[in-house]
PDB file of C-alpha atoms in Angstrom:
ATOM      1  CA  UNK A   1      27.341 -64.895 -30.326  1.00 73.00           C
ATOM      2  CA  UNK A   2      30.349 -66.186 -32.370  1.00 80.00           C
ATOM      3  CA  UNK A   3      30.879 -64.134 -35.602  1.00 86.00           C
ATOM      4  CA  UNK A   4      33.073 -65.146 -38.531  1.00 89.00           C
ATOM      5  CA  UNK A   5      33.617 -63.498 -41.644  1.00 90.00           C
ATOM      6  CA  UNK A   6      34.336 -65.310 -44.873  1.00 91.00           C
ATOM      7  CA  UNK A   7      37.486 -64.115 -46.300  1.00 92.00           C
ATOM      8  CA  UNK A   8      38.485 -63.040 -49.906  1.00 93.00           C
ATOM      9  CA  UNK A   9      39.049 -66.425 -51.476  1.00 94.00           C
ATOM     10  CA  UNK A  10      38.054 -69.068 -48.856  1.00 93.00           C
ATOM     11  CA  UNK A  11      36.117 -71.963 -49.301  1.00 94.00           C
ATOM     12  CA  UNK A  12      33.007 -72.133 -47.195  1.00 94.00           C
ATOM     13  CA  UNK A  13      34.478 -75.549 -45.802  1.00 95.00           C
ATOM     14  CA  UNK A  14      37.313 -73.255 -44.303  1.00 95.00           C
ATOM     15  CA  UNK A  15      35.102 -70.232 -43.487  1.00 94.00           C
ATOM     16  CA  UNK A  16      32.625 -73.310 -41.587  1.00 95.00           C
ATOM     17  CA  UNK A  17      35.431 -74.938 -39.688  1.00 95.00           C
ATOM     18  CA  UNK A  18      36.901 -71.637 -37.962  1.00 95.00           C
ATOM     19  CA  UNK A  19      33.270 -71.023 -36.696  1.00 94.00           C
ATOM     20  CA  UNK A  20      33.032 -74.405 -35.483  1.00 93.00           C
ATOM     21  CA  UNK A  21      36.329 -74.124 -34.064  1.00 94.00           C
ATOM     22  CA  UNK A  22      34.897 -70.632 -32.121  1.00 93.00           C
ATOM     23  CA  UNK A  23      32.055 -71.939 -31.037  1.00 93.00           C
ATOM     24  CA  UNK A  24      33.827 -74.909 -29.114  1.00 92.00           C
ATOM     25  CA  UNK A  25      36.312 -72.669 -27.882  1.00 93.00           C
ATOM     26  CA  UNK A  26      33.690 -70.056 -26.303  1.00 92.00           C
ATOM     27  CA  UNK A  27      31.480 -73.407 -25.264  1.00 92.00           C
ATOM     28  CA  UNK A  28      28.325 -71.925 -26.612  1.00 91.00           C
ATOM     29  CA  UNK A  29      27.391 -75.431 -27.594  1.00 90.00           C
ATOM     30  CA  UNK A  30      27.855 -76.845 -24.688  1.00 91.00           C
ATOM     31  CA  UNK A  31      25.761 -74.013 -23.025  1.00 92.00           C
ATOM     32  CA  UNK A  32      22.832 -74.742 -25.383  1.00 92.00           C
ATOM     33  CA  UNK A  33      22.766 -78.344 -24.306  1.00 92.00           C
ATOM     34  CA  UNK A  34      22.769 -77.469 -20.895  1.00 90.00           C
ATOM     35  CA  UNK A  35      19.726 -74.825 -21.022  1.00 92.00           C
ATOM     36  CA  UNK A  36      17.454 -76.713 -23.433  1.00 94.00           C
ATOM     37  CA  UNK A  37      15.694 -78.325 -20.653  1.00 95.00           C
ATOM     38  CA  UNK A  38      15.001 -76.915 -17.400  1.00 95.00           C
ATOM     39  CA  UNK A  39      16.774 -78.414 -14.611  1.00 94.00           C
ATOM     40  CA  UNK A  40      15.978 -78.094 -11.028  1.00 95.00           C
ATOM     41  CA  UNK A  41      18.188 -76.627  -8.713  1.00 96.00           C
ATOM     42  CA  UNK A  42      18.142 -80.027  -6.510  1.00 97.00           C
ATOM     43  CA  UNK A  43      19.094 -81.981  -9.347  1.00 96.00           C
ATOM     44  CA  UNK A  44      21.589 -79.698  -9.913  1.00 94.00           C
ATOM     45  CA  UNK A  45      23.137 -79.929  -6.468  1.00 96.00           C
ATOM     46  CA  UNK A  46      22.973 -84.042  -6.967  1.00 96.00           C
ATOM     47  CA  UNK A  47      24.836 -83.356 -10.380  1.00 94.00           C
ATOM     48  CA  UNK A  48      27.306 -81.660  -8.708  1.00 95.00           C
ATOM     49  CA  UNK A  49      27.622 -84.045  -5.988  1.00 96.00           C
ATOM     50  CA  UNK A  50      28.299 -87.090  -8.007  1.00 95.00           C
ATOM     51  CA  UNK A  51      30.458 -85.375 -10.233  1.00 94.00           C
ATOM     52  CA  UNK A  52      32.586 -84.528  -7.265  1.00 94.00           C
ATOM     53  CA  UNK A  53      32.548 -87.802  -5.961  1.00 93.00           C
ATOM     54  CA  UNK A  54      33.647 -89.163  -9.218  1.00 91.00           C
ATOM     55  CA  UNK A  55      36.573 -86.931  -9.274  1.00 91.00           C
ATOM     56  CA  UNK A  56      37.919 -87.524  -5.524  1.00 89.00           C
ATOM     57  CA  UNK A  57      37.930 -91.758  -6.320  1.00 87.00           C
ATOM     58  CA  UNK A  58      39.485 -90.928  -9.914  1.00 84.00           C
ATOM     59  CA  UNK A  59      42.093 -88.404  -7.440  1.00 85.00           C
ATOM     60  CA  UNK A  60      42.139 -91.295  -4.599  1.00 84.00           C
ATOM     61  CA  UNK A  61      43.054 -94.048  -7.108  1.00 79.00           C
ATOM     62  CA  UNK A  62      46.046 -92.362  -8.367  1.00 77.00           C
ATOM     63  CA  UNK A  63      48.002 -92.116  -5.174  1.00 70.00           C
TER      64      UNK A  63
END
């Protein structure tokens, strides 16, 4: 869990934006999307699949 401590004479603008700026770093967001639904692990695999495939044409197309 990100933790960030407001310092002697910052806003709570600033204080908000370096935790925001943690939390993307770390991905915790991104984690929290991911998990708020259960997925299946075959629909997972097809995930992963099409992903793949989507990055060898975008790797084919630059040659």
């Amino acid at each position: 869990m990100s933790k960030t401590v407001v310092r002697k004479n910052e806003s709570l603008e600033d204080a908000l934006r370096r935790f925001k700026r943690t939390v993307s770093k770390t991905g915790t967001m991104q984690e929290v999307r991911k998990r708020e639904f259960y997925e299946k692990p075959s629909v997972k695999r097809k995930k992963e699949i099409r992903s793949s495939k989507k990055t060898q044409i975008l790797i084919e197309g630059t040659k």
